[in-house]
PDB file of C-alpha atoms in Angstrom:
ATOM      1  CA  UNK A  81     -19.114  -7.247   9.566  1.00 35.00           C
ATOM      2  CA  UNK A  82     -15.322  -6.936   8.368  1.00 39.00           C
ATOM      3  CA  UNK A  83     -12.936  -9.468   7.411  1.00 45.00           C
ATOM      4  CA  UNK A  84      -9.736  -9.713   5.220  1.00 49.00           C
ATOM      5  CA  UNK A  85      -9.684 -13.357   4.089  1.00 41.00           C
ATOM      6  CA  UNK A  86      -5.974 -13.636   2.829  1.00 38.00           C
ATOM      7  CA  UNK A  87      -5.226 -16.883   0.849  1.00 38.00           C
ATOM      8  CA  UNK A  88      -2.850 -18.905   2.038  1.00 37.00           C
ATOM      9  CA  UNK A  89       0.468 -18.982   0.461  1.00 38.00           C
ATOM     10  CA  UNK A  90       0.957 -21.956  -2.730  1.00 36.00           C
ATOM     11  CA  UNK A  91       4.194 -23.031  -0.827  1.00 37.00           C
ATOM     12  CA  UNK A  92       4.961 -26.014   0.540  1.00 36.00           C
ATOM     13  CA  UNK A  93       1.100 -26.934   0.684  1.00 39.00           C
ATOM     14  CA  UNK A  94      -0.562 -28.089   4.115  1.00 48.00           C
ATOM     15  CA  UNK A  95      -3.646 -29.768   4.496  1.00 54.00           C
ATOM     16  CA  UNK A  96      -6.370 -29.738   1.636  1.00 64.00           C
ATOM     17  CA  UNK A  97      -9.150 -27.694  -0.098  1.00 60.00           C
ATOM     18  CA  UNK A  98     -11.678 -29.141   2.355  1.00 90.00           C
ATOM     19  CA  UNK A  99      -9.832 -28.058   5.575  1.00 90.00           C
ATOM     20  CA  UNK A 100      -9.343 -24.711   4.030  1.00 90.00           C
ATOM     21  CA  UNK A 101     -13.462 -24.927   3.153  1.00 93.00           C
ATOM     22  CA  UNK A 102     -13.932 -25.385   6.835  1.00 94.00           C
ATOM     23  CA  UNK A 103     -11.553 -22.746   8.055  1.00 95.00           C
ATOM     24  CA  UNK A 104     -13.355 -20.331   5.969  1.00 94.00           C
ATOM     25  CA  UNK A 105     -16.981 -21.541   7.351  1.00 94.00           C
ATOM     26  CA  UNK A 106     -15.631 -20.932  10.672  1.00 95.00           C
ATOM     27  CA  UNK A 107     -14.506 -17.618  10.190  1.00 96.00           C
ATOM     28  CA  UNK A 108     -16.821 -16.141   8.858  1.00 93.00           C
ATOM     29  CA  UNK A 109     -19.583 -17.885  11.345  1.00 94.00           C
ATOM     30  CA  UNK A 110     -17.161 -16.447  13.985  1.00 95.00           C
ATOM     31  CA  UNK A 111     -17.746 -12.980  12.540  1.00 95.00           C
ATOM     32  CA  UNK A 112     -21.334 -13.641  12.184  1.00 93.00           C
ATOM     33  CA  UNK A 113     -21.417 -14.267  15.752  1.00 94.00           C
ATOM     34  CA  UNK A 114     -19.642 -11.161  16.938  1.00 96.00           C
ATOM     35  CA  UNK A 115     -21.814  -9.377  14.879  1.00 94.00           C
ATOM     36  CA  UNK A 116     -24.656 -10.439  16.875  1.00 92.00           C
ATOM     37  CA  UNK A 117     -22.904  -8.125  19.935  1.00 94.00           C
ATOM     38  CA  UNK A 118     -22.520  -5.161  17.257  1.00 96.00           C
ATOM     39  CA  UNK A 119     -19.048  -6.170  17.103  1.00 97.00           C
ATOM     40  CA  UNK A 120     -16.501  -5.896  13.993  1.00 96.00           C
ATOM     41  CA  UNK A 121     -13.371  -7.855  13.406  1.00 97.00           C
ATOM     42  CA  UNK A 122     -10.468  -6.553  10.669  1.00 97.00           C
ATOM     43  CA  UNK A 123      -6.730  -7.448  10.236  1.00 96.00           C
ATOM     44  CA  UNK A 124      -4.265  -5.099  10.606  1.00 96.00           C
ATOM     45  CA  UNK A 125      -0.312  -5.323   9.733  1.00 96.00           C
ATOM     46  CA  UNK A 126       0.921  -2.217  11.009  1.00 96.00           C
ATOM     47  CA  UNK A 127       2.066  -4.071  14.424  1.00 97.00           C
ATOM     48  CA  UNK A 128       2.806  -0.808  15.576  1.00 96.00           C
ATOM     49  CA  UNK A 129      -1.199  -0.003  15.943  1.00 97.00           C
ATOM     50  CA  UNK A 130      -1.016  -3.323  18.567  1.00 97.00           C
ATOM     51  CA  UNK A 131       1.371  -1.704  20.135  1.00 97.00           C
ATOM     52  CA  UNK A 132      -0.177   1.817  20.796  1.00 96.00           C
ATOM     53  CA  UNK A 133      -3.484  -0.138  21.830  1.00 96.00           C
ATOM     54  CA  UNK A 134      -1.521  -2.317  24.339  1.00 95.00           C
ATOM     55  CA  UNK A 135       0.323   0.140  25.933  1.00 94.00           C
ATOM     56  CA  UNK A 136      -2.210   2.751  26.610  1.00 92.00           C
ATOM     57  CA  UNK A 137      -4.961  -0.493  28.076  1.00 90.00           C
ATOM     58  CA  UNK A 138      -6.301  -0.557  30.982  1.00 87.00           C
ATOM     59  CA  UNK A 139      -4.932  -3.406  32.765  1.00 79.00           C
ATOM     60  CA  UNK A 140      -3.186  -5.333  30.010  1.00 79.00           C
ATOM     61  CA  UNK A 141      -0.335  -7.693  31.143  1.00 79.00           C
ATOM     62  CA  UNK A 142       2.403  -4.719  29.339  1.00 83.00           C
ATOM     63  CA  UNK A 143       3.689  -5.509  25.638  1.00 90.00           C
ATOM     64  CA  UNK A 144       4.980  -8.445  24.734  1.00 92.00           C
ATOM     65  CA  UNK A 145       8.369  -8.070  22.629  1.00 93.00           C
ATOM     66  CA  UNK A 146       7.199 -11.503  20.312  1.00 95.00           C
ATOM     67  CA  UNK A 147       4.893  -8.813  18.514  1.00 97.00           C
ATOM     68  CA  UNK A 148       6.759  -5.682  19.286  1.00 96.00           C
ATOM     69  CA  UNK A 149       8.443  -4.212  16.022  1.00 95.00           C
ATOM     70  CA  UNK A 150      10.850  -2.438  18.085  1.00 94.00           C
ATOM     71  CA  UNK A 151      12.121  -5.790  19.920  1.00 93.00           C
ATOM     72  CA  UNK A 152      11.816  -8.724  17.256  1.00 92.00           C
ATOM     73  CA  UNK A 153      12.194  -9.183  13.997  1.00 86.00           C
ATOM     74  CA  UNK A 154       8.646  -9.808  12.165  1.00 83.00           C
ATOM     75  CA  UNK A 155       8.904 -11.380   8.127  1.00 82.00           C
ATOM     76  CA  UNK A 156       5.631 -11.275   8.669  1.00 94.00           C
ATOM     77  CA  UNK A 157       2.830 -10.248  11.227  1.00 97.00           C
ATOM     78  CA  UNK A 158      -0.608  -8.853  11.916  1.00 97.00           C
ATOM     79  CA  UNK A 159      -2.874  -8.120  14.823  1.00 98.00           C
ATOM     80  CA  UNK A 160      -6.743  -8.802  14.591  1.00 98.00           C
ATOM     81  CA  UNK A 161      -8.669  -5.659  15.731  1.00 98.00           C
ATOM     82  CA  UNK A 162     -12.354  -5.812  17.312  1.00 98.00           C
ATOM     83  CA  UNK A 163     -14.503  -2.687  16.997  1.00 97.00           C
ATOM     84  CA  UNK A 164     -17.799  -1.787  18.882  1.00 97.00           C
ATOM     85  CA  UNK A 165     -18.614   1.564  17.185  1.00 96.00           C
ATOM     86  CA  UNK A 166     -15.501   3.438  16.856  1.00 95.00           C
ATOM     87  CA  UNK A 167     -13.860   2.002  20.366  1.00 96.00           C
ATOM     88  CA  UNK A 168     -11.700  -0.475  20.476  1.00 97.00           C
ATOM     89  CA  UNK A 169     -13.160  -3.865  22.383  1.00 97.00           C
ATOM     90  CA  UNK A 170     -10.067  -6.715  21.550  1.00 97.00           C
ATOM     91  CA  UNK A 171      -6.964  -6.975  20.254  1.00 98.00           C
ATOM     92  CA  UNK A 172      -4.777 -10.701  18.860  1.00 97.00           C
ATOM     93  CA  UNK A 173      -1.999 -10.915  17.458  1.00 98.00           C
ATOM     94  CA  UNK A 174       0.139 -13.631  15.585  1.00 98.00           C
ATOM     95  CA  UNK A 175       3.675 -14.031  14.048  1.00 97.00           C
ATOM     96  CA  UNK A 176       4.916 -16.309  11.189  1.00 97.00           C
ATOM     97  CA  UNK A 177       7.599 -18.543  12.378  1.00 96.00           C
ATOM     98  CA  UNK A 178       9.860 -20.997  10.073  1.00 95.00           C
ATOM     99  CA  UNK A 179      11.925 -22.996  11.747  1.00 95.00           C
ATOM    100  CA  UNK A 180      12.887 -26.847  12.137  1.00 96.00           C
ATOM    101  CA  UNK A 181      12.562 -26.966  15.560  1.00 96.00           C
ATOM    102  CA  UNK A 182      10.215 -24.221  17.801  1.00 96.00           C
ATOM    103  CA  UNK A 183      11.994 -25.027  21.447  1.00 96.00           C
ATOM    104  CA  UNK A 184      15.384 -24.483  20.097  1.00 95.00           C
ATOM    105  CA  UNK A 185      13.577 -20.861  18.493  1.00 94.00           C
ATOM    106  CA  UNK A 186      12.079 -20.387  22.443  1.00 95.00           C
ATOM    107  CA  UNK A 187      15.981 -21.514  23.739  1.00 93.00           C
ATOM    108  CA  UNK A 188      17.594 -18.940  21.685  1.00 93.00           C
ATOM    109  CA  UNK A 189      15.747 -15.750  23.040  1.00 93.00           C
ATOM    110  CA  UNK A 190      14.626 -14.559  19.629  1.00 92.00           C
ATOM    111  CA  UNK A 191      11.081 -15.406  20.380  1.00 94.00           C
ATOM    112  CA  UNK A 192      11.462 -11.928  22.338  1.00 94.00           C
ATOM    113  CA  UNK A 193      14.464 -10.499  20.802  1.00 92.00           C
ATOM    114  CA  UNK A 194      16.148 -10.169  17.643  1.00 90.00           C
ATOM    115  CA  UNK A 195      19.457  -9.727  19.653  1.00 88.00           C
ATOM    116  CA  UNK A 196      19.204 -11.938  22.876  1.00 86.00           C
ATOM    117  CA  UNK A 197      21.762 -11.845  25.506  1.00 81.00           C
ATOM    118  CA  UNK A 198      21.379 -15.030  26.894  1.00 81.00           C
ATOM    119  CA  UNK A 199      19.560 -18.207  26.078  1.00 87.00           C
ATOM    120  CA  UNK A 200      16.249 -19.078  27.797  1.00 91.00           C
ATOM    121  CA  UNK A 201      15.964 -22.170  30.300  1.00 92.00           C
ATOM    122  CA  UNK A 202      13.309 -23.981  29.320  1.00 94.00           C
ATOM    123  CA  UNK A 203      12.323 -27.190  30.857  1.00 95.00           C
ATOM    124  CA  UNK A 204      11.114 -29.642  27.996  1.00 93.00           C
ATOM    125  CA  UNK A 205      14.122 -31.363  25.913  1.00 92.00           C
ATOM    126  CA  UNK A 206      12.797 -32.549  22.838  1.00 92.00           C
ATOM    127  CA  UNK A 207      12.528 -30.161  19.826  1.00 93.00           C
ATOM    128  CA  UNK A 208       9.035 -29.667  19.295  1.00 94.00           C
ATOM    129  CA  UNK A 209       6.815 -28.795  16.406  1.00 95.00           C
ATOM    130  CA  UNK A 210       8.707 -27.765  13.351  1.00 96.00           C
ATOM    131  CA  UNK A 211       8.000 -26.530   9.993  1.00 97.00           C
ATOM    132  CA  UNK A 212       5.603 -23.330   8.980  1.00 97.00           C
ATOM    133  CA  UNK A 213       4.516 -22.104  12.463  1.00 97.00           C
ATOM    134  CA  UNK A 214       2.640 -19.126  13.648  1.00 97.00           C
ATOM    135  CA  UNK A 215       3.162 -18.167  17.434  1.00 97.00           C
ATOM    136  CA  UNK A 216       0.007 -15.842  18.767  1.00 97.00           C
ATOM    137  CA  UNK A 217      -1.047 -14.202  21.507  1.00 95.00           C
ATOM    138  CA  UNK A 218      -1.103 -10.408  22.614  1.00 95.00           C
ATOM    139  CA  UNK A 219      -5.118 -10.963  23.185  1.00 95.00           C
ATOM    140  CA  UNK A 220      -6.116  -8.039  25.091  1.00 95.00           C
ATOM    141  CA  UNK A 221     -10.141  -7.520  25.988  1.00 95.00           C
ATOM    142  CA  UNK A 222     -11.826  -3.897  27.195  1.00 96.00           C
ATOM    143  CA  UNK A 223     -12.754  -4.316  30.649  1.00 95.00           C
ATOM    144  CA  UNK A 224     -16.016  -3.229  29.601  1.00 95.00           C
ATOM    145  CA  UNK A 225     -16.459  -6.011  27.164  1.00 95.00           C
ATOM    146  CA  UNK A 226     -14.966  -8.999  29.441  1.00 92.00           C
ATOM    147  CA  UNK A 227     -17.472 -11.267  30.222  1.00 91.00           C
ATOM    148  CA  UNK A 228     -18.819 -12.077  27.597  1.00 94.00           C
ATOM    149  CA  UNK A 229     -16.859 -14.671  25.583  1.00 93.00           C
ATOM    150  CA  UNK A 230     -14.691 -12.798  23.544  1.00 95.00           C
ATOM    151  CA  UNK A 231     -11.729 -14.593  25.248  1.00 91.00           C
ATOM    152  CA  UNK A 232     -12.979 -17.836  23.988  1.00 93.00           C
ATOM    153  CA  UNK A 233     -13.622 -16.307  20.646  1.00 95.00           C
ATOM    154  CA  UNK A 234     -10.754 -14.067  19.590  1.00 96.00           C
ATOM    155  CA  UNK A 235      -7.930 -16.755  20.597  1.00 95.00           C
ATOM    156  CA  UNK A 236      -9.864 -19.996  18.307  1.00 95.00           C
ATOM    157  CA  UNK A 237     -10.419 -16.898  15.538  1.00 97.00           C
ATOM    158  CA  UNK A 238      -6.813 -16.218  15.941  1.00 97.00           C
ATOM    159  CA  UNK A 239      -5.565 -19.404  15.184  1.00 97.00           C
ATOM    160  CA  UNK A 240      -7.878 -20.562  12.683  1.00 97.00           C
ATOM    161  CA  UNK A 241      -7.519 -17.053  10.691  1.00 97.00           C
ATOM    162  CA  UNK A 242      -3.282 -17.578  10.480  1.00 97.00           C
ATOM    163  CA  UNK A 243      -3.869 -21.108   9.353  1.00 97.00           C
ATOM    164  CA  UNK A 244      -5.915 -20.179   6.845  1.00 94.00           C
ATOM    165  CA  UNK A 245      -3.047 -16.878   5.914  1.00 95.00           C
ATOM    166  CA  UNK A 246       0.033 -18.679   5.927  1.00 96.00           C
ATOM    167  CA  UNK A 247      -0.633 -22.094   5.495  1.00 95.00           C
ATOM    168  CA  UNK A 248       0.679 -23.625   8.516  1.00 96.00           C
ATOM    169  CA  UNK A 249       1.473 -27.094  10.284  1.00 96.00           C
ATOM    170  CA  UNK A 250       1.070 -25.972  13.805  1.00 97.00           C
ATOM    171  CA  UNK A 251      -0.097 -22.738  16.039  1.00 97.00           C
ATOM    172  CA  UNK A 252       1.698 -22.293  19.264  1.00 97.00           C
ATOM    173  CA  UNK A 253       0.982 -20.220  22.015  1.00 95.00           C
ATOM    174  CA  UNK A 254       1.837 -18.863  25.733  1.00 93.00           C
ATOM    175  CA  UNK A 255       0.114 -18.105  28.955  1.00 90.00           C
ATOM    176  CA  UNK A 256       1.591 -17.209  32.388  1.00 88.00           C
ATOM    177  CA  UNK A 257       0.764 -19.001  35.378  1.00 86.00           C
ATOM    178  CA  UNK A 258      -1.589 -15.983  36.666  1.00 78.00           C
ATOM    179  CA  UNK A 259      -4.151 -16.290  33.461  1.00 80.00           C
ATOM    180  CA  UNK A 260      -3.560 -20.649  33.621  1.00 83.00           C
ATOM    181  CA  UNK A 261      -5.174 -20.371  37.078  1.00 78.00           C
ATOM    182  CA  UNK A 262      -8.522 -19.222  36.057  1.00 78.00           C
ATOM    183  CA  UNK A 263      -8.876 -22.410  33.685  1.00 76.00           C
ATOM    184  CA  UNK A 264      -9.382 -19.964  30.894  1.00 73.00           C
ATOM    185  CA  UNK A 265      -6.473 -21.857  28.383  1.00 74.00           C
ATOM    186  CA  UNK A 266      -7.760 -24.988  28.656  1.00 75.00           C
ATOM    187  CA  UNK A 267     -11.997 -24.527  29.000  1.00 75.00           C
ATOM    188  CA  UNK A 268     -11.650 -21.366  26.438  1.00 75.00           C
ATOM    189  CA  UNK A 269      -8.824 -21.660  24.116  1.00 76.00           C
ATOM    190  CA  UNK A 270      -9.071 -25.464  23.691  1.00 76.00           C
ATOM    191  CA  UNK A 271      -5.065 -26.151  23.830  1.00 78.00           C
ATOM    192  CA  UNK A 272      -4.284 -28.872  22.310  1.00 85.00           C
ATOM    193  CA  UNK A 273      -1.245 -29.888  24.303  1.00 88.00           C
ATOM    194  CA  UNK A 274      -0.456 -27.656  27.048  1.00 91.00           C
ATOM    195  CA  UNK A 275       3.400 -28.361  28.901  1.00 93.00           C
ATOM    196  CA  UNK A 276       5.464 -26.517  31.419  1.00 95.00           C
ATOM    197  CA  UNK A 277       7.675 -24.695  29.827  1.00 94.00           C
ATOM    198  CA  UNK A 278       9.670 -22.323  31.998  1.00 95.00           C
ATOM    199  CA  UNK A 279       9.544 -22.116  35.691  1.00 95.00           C
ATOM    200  CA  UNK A 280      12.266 -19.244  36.840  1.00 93.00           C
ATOM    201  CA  UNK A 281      13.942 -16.213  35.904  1.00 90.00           C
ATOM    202  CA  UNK A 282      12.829 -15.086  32.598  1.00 88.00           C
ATOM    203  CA  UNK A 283      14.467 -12.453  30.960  1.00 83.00           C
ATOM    204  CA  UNK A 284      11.712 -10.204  29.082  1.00 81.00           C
ATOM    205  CA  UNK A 285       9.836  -9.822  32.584  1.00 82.00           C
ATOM    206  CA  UNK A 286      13.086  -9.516  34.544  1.00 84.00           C
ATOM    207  CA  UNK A 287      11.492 -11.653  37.374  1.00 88.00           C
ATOM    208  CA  UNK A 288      10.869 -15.253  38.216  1.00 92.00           C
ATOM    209  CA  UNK A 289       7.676 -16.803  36.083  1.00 92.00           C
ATOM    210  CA  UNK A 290       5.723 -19.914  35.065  1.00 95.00           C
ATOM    211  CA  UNK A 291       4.673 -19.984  31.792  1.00 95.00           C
ATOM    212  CA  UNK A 292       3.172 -22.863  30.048  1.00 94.00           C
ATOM    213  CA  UNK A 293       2.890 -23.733  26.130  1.00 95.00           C
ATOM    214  CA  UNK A 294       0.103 -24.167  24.438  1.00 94.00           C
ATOM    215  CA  UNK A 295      -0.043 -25.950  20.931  1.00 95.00           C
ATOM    216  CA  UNK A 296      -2.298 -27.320  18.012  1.00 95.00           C
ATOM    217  CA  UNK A 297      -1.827 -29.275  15.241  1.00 95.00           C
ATOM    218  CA  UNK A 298      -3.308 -28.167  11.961  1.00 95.00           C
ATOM    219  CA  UNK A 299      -5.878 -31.449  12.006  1.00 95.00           C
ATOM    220  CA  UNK A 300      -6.519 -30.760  15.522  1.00 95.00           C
ATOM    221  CA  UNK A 301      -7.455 -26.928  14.645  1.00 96.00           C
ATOM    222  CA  UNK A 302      -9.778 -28.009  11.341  1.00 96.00           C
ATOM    223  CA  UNK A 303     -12.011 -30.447  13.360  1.00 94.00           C
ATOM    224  CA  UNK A 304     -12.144 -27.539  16.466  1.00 94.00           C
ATOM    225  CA  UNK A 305     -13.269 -24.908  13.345  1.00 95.00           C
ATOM    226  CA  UNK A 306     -15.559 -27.458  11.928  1.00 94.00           C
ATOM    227  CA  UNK A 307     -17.184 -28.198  15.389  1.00 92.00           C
ATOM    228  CA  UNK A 308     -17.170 -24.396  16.631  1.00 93.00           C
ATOM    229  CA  UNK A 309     -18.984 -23.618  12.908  1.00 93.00           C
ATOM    230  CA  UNK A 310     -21.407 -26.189  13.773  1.00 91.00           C
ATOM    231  CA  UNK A 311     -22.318 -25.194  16.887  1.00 89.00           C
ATOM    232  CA  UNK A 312     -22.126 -21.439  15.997  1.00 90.00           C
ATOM    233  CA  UNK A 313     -24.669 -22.074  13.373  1.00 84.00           C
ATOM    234  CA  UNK A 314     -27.204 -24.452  15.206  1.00 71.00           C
ATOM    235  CA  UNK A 315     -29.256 -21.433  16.615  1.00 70.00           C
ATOM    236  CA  UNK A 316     -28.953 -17.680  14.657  1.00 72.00           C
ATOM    237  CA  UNK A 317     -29.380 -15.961  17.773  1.00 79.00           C
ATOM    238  CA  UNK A 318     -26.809 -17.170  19.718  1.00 83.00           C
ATOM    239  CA  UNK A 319     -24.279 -14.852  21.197  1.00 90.00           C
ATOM    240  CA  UNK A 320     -20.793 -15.757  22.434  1.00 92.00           C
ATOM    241  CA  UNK A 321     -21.500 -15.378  26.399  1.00 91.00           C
ATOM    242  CA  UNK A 322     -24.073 -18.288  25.190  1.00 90.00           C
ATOM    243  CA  UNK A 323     -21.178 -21.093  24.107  1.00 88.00           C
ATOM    244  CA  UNK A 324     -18.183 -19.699  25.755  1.00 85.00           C
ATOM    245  CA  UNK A 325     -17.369 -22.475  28.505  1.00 81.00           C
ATOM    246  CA  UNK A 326     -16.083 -19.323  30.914  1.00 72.00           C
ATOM    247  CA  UNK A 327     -18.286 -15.929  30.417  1.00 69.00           C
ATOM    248  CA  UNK A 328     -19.971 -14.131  33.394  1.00 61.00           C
ATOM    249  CA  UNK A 329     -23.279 -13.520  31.962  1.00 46.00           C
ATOM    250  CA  UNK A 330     -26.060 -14.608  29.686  1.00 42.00           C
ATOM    251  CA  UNK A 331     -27.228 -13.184  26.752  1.00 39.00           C
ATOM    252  CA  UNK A 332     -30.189 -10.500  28.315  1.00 40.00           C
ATOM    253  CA  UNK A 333     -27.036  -8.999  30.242  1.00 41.00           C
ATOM    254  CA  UNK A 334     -24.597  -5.994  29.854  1.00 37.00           C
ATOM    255  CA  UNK A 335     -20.868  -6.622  29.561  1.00 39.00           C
ATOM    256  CA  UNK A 336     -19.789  -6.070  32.967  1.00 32.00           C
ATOM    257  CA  UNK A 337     -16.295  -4.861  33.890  1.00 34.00           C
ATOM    258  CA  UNK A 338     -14.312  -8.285  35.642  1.00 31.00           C
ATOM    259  CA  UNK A 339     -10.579  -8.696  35.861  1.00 28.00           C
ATOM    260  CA  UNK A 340     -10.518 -12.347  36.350  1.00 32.00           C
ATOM    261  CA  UNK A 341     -12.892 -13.016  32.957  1.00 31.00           C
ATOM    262  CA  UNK A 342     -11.298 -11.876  30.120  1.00 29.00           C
TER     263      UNK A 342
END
């Protein structure tokens, strides 16, 4: 097992001792668990090294310019890398966002470019969360390892681990209509609240899309850890494929290669 904890920052404090007590149980139960597949988990802040794992996948949804170095500005960034052996199995990725209002951020392009040409459409009005934000996504999973549960594992990790880094009031997230269709967000990810957010052209694709927002609340995220830590820890020989609500296969069975299970 590998894991950078980073403490979160003494600014403009969020939450309490005990929610960070239960982020840290949960992430290092997490890791526990993806030990238990001979799996390893660091934290990497190079986002270049996303990059160069994205681009080369086999069939990954392309790069997306929110973590992309070249395309958006980052004050801060990392990706979470999962090993088996010396290949690569998973890639996350999340990006510290300040701001009073996150759908006037999405509005104003710079979720995708730190020199938009145009605004984005979006369809919700109100202003949204606010405050110390970290947007994720970028979760990318081996073929060979799909199947079994990593998708509802990496994504909870994801969230919990920036919460616990930058000391955050809410997590935010998107998914495109393709990936909402296979009930994956909801069952695996555990959104939160999950809205409609653009149905049209969209610029960084260059085509027509729906794409829904996903959010979470920081109390909404601590009970989550503090359940997934319980039920992680109920049996030592659990393996993901044995809690994930979608995975293809039980535990006496080989990651098989699926595209619609991630």
């Amino acid at each position: 097992m590998s894991i950078q904890l980073i403490e979160p920052s003494t600014s403009a404090p969020t939450g309490s001792a005990s929610d960070s007590a239960v982020l840290e149980d949960y992430l290092f139960a997490a890791t526990e668990m993806l030990s238990r597949d001979d799996l390893r988990v660091t934290t990497e802040t190079d986002m270049t090294g996303w990059v160069d794992v994205i681009a080369s996948a086999p069939r990954s949804a392309g790069v997306n310019p929110t973590f992309n170095p070249a395309k958006t500005d980052h004050a801060d960034a990392y990706w979470l890398h999962v090993r088996h052996g010396s290949r690569t199995a998973a890639v996350i990725a999340a990006r510290y966002i300040e701001c009073p209002a996150y759908y006037d951020f999405v509005r104003a392009g710079t979720l995708w470019s730190r020199d938009p040409s145009a605004t984005v459409e979006i369809l919700i009005g109100d202003a949204g969360p606010g405050g110390r934000l970290a947007h994720t996504g970028g979760l990318w999973v081996d073929p060979d390892y799909r199947g079994i549960g990593l998708s509802w594992l990496m994504p909870r990790f994801n969230h919990c681990f920036a919460v616990r880094r930058w000391n955050l009031d809410s997590v935010t997230a998107m998914v495109f209509e393709g990936l909402k269709k296979t009930g994956i967000p909801e069952k695996n990810y555990g959104s939160e609240v999950s809205r409609l957010m653009i149905d049209g052209d969209f610029a960084p694709t260059g085509r027509p899309e729906r794409i829904t927002s996903l959010e979470y609340t920081l109390p909404f995220l601590v009970e989550r850890a503090r359940h997934d830590a319980e039920l992680i820890g109920n049996d030592g020989d659990q393996q993901m494929r044995d809690l994930a609500p979608i995975a293809s296969q039980r535990n006496d069975q080989a990651a098989i290669n699926r595209r619609d299970v991630a």
